[in-house]
XYZ file of C-alpha atoms in Angstrom:
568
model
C -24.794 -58.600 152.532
C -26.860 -56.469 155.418
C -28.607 -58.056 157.949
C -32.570 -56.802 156.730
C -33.855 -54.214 160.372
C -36.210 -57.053 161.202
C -34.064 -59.426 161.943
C -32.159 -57.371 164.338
C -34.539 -56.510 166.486
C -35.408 -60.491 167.031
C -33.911 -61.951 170.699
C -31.857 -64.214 170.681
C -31.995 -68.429 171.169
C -30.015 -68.926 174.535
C -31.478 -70.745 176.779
C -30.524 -70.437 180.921
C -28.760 -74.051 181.276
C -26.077 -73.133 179.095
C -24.930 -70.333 181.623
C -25.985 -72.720 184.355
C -23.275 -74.813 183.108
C -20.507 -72.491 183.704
C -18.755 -74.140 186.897
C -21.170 -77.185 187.172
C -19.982 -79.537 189.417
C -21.006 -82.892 190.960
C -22.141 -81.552 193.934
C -24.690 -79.422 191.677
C -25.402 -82.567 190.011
C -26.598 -84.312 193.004
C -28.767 -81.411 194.553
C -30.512 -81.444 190.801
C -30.905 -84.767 190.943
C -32.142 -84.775 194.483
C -34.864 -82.403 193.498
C -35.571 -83.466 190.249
C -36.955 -87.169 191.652
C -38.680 -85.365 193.921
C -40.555 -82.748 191.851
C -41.177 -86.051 189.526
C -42.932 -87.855 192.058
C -44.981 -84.730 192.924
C -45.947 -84.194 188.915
C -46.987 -87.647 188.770
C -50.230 -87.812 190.562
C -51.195 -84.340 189.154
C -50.036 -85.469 185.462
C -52.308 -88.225 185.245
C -55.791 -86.113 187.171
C -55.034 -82.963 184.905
C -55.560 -85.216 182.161
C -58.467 -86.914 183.448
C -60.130 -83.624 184.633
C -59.252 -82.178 180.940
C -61.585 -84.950 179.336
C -58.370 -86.979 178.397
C -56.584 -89.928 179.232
C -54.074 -90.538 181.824
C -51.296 -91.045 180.193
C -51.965 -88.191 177.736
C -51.087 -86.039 180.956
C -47.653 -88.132 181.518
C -46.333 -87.908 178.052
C -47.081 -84.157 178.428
C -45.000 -83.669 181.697
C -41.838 -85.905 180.050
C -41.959 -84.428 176.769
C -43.018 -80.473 177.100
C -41.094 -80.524 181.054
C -37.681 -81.982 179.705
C -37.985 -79.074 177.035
C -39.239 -76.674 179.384
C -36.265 -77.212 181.460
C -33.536 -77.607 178.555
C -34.525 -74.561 176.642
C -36.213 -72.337 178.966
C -34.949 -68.900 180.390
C -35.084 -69.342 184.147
C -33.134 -72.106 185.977
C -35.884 -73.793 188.178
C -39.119 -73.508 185.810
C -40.598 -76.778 186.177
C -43.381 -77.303 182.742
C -45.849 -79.827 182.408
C -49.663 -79.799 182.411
C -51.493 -77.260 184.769
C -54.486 -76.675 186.493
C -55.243 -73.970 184.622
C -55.505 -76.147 181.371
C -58.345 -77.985 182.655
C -61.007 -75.660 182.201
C -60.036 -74.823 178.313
C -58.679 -78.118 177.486
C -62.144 -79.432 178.101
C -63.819 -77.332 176.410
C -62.006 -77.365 172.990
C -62.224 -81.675 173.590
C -66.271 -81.381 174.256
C -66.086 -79.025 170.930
C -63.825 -79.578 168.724
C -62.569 -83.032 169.415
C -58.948 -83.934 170.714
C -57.848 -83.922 166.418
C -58.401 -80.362 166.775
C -56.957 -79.878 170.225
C -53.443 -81.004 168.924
C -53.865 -78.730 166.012
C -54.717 -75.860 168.501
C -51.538 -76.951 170.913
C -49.728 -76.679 167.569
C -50.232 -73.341 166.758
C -50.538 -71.515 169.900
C -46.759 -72.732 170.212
C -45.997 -71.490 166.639
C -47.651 -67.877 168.522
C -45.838 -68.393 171.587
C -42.476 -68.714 170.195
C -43.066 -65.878 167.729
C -43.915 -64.088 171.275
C -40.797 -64.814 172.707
C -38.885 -64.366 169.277
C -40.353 -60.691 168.621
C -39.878 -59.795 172.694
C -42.956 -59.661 173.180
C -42.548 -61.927 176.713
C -42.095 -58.205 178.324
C -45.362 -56.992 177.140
C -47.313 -59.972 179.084
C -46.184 -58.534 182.016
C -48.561 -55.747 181.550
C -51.302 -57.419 182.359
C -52.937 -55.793 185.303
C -52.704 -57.953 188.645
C -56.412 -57.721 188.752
C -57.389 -59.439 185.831
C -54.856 -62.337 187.003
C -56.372 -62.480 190.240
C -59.903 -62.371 188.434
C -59.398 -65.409 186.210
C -56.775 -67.852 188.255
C -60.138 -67.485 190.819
C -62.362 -68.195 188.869
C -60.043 -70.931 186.856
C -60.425 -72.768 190.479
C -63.842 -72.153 190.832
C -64.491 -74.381 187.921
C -61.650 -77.112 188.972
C -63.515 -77.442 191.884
C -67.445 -78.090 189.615
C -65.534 -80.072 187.428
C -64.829 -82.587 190.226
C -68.132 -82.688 191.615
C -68.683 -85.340 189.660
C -66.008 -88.162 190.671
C -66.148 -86.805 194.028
C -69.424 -87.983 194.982
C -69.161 -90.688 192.362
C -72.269 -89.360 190.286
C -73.178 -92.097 187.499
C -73.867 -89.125 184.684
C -72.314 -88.986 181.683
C -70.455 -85.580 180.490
C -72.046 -82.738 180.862
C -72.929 -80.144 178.118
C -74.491 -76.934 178.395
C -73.460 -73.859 179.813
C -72.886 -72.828 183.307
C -76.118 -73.529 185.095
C -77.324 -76.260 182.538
C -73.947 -78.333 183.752
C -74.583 -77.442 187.702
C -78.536 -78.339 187.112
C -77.544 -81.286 185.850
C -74.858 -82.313 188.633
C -77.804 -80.918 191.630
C -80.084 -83.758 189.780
C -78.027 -86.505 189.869
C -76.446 -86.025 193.621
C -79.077 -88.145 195.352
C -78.320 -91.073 193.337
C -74.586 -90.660 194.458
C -72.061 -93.083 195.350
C -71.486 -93.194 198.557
C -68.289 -95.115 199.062
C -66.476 -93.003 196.113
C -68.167 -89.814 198.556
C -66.236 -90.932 201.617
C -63.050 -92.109 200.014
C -63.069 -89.032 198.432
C -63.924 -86.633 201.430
C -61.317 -88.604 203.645
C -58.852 -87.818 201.127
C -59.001 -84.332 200.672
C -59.081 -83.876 204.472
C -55.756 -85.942 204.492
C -54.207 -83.906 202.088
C -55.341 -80.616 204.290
C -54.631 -81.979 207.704
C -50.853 -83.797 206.331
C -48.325 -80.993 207.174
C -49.770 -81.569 211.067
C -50.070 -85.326 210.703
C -46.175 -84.965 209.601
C -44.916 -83.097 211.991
C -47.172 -85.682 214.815
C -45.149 -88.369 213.418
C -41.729 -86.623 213.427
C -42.213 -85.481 216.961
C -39.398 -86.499 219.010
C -37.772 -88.381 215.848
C -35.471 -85.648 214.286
C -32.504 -87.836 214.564
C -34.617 -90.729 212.687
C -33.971 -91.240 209.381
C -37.662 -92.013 209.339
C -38.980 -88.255 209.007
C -36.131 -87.099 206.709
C -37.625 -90.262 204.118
C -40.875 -89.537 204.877
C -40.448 -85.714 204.704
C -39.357 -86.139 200.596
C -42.405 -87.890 199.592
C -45.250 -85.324 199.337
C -48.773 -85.869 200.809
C -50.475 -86.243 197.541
C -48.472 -89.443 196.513
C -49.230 -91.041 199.634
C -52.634 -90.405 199.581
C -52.397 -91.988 195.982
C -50.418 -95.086 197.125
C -52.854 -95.425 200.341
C -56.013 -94.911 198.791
C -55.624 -97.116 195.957
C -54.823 -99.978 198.605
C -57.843 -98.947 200.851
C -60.022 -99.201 197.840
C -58.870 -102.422 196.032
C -58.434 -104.032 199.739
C -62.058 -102.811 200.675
C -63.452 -103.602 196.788
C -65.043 -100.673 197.064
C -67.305 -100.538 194.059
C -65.912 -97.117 192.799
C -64.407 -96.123 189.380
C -61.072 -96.220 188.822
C -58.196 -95.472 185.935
C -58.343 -99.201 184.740
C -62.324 -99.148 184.470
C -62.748 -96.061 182.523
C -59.469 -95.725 180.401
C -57.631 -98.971 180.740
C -53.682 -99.442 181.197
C -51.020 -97.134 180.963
C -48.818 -97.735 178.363
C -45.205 -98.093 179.339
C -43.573 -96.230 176.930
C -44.014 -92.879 175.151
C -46.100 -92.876 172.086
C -43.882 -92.947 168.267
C -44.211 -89.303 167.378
C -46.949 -88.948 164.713
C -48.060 -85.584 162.342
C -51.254 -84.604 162.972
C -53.586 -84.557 159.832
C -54.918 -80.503 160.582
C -57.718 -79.815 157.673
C -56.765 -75.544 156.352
C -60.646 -75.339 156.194
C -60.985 -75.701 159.984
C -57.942 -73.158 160.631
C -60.165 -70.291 160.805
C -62.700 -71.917 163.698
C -59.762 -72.666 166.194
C -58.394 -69.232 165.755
C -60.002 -68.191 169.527
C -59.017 -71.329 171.308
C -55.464 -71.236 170.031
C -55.209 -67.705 171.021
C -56.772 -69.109 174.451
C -54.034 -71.567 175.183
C -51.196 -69.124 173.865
C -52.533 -66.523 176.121
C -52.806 -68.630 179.429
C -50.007 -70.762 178.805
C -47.754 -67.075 178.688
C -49.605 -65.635 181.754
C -48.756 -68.989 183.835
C -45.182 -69.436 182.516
C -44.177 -66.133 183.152
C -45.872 -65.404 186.451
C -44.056 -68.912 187.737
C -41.070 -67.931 186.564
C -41.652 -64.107 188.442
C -42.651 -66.542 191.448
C -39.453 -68.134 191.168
C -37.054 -65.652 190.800
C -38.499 -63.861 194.386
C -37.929 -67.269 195.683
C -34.122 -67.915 194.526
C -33.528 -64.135 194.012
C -32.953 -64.704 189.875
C -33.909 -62.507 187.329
C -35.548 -65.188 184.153
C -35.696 -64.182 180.586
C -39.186 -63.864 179.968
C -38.422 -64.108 175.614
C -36.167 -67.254 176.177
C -39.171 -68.519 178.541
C -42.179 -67.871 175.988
C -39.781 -69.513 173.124
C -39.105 -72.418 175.146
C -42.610 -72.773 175.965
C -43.874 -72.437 172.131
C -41.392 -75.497 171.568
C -42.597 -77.822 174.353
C -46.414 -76.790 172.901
C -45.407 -77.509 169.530
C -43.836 -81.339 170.271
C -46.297 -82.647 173.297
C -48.918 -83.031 170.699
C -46.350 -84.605 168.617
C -46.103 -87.576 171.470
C -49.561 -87.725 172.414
C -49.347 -84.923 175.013
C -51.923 -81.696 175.933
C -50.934 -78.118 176.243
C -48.028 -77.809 178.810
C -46.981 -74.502 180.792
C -44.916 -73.762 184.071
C -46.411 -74.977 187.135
C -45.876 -73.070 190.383
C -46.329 -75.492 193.080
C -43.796 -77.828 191.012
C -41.048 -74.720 190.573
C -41.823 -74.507 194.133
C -41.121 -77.614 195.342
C -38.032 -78.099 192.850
C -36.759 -74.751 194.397
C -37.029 -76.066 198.311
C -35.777 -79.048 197.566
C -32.167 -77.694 196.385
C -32.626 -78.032 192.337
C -30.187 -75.090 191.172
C -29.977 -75.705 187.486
C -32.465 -76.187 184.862
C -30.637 -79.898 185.163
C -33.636 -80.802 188.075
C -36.329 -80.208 185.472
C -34.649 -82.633 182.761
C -34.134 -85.291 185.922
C -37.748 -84.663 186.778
C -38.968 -85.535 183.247
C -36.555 -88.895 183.172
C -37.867 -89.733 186.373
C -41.613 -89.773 185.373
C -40.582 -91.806 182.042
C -38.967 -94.250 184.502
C -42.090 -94.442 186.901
C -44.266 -94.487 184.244
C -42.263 -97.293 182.020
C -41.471 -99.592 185.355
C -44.970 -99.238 187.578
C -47.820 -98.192 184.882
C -49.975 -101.071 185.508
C -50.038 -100.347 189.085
C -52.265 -96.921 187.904
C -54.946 -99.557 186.574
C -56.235 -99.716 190.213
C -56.048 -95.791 191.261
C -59.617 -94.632 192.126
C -60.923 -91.471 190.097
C -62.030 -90.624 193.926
C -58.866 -89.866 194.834
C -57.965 -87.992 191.940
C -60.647 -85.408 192.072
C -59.774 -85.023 196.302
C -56.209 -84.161 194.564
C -58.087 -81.645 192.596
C -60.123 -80.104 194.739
C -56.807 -79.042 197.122
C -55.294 -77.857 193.955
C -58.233 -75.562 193.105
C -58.254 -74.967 196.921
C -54.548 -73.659 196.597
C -54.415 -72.091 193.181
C -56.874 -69.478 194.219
C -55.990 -66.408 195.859
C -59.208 -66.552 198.175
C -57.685 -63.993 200.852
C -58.372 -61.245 197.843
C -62.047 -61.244 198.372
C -62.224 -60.113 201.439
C -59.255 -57.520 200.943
C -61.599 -56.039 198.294
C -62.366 -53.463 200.422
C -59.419 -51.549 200.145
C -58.589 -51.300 196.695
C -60.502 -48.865 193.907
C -63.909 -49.277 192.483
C -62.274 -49.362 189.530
C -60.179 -52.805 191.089
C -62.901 -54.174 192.260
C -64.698 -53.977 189.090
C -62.438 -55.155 187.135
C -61.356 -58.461 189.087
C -64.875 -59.051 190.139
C -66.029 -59.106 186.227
C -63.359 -61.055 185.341
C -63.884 -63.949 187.986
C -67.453 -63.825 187.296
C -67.200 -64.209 183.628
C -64.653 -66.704 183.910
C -66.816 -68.634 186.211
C -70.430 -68.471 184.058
C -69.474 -67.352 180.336
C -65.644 -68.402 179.375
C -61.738 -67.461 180.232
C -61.489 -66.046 176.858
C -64.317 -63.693 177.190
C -62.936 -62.744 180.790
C -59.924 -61.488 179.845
C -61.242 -59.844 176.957
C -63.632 -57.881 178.765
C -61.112 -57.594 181.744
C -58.683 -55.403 179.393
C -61.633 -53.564 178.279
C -62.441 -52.708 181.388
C -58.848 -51.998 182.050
C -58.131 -50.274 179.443
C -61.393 -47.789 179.618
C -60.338 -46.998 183.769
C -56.883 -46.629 182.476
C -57.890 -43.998 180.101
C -60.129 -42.590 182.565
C -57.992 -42.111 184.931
C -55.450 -40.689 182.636
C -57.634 -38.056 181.507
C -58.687 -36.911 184.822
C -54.993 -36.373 185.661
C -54.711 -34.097 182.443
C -55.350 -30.824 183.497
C -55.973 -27.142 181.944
C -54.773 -24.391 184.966
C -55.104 -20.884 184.728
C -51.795 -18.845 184.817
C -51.753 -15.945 187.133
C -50.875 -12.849 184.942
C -50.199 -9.322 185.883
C -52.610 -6.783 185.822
C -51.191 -5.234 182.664
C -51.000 -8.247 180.640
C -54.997 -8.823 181.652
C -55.254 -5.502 180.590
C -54.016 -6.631 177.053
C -55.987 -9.289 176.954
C -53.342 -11.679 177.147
C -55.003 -15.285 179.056
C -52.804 -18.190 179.397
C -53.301 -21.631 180.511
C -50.748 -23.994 181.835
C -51.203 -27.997 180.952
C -50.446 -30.930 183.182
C -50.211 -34.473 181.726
C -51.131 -36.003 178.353
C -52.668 -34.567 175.409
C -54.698 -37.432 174.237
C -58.116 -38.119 172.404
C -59.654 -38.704 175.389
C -58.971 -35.150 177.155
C -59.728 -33.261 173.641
C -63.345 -31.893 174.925
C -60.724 -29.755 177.317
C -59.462 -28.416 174.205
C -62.793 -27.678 172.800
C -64.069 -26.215 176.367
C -61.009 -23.478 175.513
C -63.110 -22.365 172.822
C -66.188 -21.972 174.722
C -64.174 -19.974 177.625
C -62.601 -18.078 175.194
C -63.794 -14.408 175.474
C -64.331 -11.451 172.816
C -61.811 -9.406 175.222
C -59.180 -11.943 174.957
C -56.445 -11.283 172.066
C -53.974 -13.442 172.802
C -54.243 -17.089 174.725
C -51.107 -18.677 175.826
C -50.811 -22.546 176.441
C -47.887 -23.541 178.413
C -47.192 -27.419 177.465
C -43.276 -27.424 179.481
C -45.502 -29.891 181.906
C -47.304 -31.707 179.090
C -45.808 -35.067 178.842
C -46.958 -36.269 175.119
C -49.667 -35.258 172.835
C -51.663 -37.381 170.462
C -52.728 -37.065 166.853
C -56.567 -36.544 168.061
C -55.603 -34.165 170.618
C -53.406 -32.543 167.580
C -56.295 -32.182 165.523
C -58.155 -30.465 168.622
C -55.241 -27.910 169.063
C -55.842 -27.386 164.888
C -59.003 -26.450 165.129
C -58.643 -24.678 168.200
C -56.108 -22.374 166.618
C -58.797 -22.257 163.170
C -61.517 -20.833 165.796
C -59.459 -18.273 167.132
C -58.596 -16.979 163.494
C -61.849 -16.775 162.329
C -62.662 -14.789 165.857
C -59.598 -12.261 165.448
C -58.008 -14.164 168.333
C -53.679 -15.115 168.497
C -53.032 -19.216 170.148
C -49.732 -18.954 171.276
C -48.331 -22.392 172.249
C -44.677 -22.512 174.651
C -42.205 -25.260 176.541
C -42.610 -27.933 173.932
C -40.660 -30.834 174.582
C -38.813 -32.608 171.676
C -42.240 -35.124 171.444
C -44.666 -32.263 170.697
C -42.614 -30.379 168.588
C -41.571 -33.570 166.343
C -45.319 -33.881 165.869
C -46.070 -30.791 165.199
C -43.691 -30.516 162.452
C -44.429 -33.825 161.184
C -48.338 -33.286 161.095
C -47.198 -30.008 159.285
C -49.358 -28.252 161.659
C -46.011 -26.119 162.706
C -45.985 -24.721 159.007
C -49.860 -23.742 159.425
C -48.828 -21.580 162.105
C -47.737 -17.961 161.848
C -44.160 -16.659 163.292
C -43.965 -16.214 166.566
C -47.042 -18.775 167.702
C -44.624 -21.390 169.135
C -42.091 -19.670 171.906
C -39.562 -21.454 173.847
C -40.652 -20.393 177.250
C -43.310 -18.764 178.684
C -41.413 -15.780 179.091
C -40.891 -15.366 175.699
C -44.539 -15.968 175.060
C -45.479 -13.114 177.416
C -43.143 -10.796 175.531
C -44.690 -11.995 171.774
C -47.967 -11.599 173.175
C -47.553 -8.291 174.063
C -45.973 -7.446 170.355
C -49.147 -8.553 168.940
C -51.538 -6.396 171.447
C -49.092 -3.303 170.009
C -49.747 -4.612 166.550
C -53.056 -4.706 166.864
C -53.532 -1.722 168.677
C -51.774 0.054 165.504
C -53.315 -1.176 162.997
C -56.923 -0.135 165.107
């Protein structure tokens, strides 16, 4: 029996650690495993406050990096991709729990991996990469922008509950409540971020002089953000400062990962969550795949973006399963898994056993971690996701750049990430076109004297042939003159045409009819021609009005002038 078209022109299921495996050794093994602790004591502070910050509970942000990052790693196409819950969740996370309700947040984690391995399946992980670099810078700023707000709140230890509203009802609300702030959760929390910012030089104080100590090499593995963690939590319960922590808002951390469980998803609601789904399928595709990009310049690897989006609709469709949030690659994790030697997708699967360990042996330690901390965590995160340095570099791009990534923060920022990159490909999409069209041009051929004479004009054409260039066309019918008997357009240089534009060219040729006038069209490539025959516009036309080089126009043209001048 046949194989039905469609199904050949699916990708195929292979993910990267089954080539990685090809000459896997031990010494491999222990570079993985070396970097897979590592990057799991790095995801485990950031776990638990993307969770927080998303309106969720801790451990909802654990189960997320053990589940989704050991599939992630297993099944993905690039060999360091690190998954787990991002940054860039936060922001829609939150919104679909304030709106919908976490029920309906596991349904929309459900389906937008359904899309995303459909994405991946179909090859549509090249397409993403389309995007324009604008629109990416646009939203990831703005994304941090609203990391940043989000933590005003546990940062200065404001006693409000959550805020709803738009934009400037939620930062009216926060400006109200900041004199009645806490100010011990306010200094813990502004000590800590400076910490994490002024680390890499406290490091290198404390390794000065000691590079033959095992001290700094121990010290060196153990990133500034879990030290903060481990310090500040002691600070605080040593102190008793009165400040919130994990314990007094959510309670322990379970030990264990959560019995998987169907989710009860009501078909009426479907419809409603269509837009948020789309949002997390979206994101979660942009992140994945520009980590994975950010890897491969790192390790010089080329990933398989299809393999990557399928792997990624997989972990989306069984974190929910376990408890877990939407889950995506993470840079500063691929980063760090990278620089620390992982050379397999073998570090992400230790990195997801590692956190189950942490999480099953030390959990009730977490009951004491201040939500202070957390959001000082946050705020560097927002502080390094954002590629701040682009504002001022504004200056030397396009209007049309600076439009575009400038709408696109804003609207990410005030109205929603959705409705940024919606109106971000507008946008991009309208100066594309524009652009495109100025590019197409209509140039007048130089003719001899006695080819003028026979009122022979001929234009040649430069570029595309589009709907957006056809009032060109029509502008040859208002430039045509009584004089003129034959017009020539050379389209050897015109790189594709349209149907609209081939509906132009129609009723240019009609007008010149009905005015005793000969369109002569030459140089078609194979493109033009196909479409002309196609359309059956190449049947409409007479013998002789499509030539196969200007040359051979010149000499039909000047049959015609005989012709006419005959018959006269």
């Amino acid at each position: 029996m046949a194989t039905p078209q469609f199904l050949k022109t699916l990708k195929p299921f292979k993910p990267r650690i089954v080539e990685s495996m090809q000459g896997y050794n031990s010494q491999r093994f222990l570079k993985d495993l070396g970097a897979g602790v590592t990057v799991g004591v790095v995801a485990l502070p950031l776990a638990m406050a993307f969770a927080i910050a998303s309106g969720l509970e801790p451990q909802t942000g654990l189960f997320t990096a053990i589940v989704a990052g050991f599939i992630i790693s297993a099944f993905g196409g690039s060999s360091y991709q690190i998954g787990g819950p991002a940054g860039a969740f936060i922001v829609v996370v939150l919104g679909i729990v304030n709106q919908y309700g976490v029920a309906n947040l596991i349904a929309c984690t459900l389906m937008a991996g359904a899309l995303l391995f459909l994405m991946g399946l179909t090859g549509l992980g090249s397409l993403i990469r389309l995007i324009p670099v604008s629109i990416v810078i646009g939203f990831t700023n703005g994304i941090a922008v609203l990391i940043a707000l989000s933590q005003v709140k546990d940062f200065f230890g404001l006693n409000i509950d959550t805020i709803q509203g738009n934009f400037f009802e939620k930062n009216w609300a926060l400006l109200q409540a900041i004199p009645g702030l806490n100010w011990s959760a306010f200094l813990l929390a502004s000590i800590s971020l400076a910490f994490l910012f002024l680390w890499p030089k406290l490091f290198a104080a404390l390794c000065k002089g000691r590079t033959e100590s095992v001290f700094p090499k121990m010290l060196q593995s153990v990133p500034g953000s879990v030290i903060l963690l481990l310090v500040g939590t002691l600070v605080s319960f040593g102190l008793g400062l009165d400040v919130e922590t994990i314990g007094s808002k959510f309670g322990e951390i379970p030990r264990s990962l959560p019995t998987l469980a169907l989710p009860s998803i009501e078909l009426a609601s479907i419809q409603t969550l269509i837009g948020p789904t789309l949002t997390i399928a979206f994101l979660c595709a942009i992140e994945s795949l520009l980590c994975a990009r950010v890897a491969d310049g790192i390790a010089h690897e080329k990933h398989d973006p299809n393999q990557e989006l399928m792997a990624q609709g997989l972990a989306n469709m069984a974190s929910p399963l376990f408890g877990g949030m939407p889950a995506t690659g993470t840079i500063a994790r691929t980063v760090t898994n990278i620089r620390s030697g992982g050379n397999s997708p073998v570090a992400g699967i230790v990195h997801a056993f590692t956190l189950l360990i942490i999480m099953m042996v030390a959990a009730p330690l977490a009951f004491h971690i201040p939500l202070a901390v957390l959001s000082a965590v946050l705020m560097f995160v927002a502080y390094n996701m954002g590629e701040w340095r682009e504002f001022p570099k504004l200056k030397q791009y396009s209007t049309i750049y600076k439009v575009i990534m400038l709408a696109t923060f804003l609207l990410t920022v005030v109205v929603d990430l959705t409705v940024a990159v919606q109106v971000g490909l507008v946008l991009a999409g309208v100066f594309f076109i524009y652009r495109v069209s100025t590019l197409t041009e209509f140039i007048p051929i130089y003719l001899k004297d006695e080819d003028r004479a026979k009122g022979i004009v001929a234009y040649k054409i430069y570029g595309s042939l589009f709907f957006a260039v056809v009032g060109k066309i029509e502008n040859l019918i208002l430039n045509t003159k009584k004089s003129t008997q034959v017009l020539i357009l050379d389209l050897h240089q015109t790189i594709s045409i349209d149907t609209t534009a081939l509906e132009g060219l129609e009723e240019l040729n009609a007008e010149l009819q009905r005015a005793g006038h000969t369109l002569v069209f030459c140089g078609l490539n194979n493109q033009a021609l196909s479409l002309f025959k196609r359309s059956g516009f190449a049947a409409q036309l007479l013998p002789g009005q499509i030539q196969e080089d200007f040359s051979s126009a010149i000499l039909h043209a000047h049959a015609i002038s005989i012709e006419d001048q005959a018959g006269a």
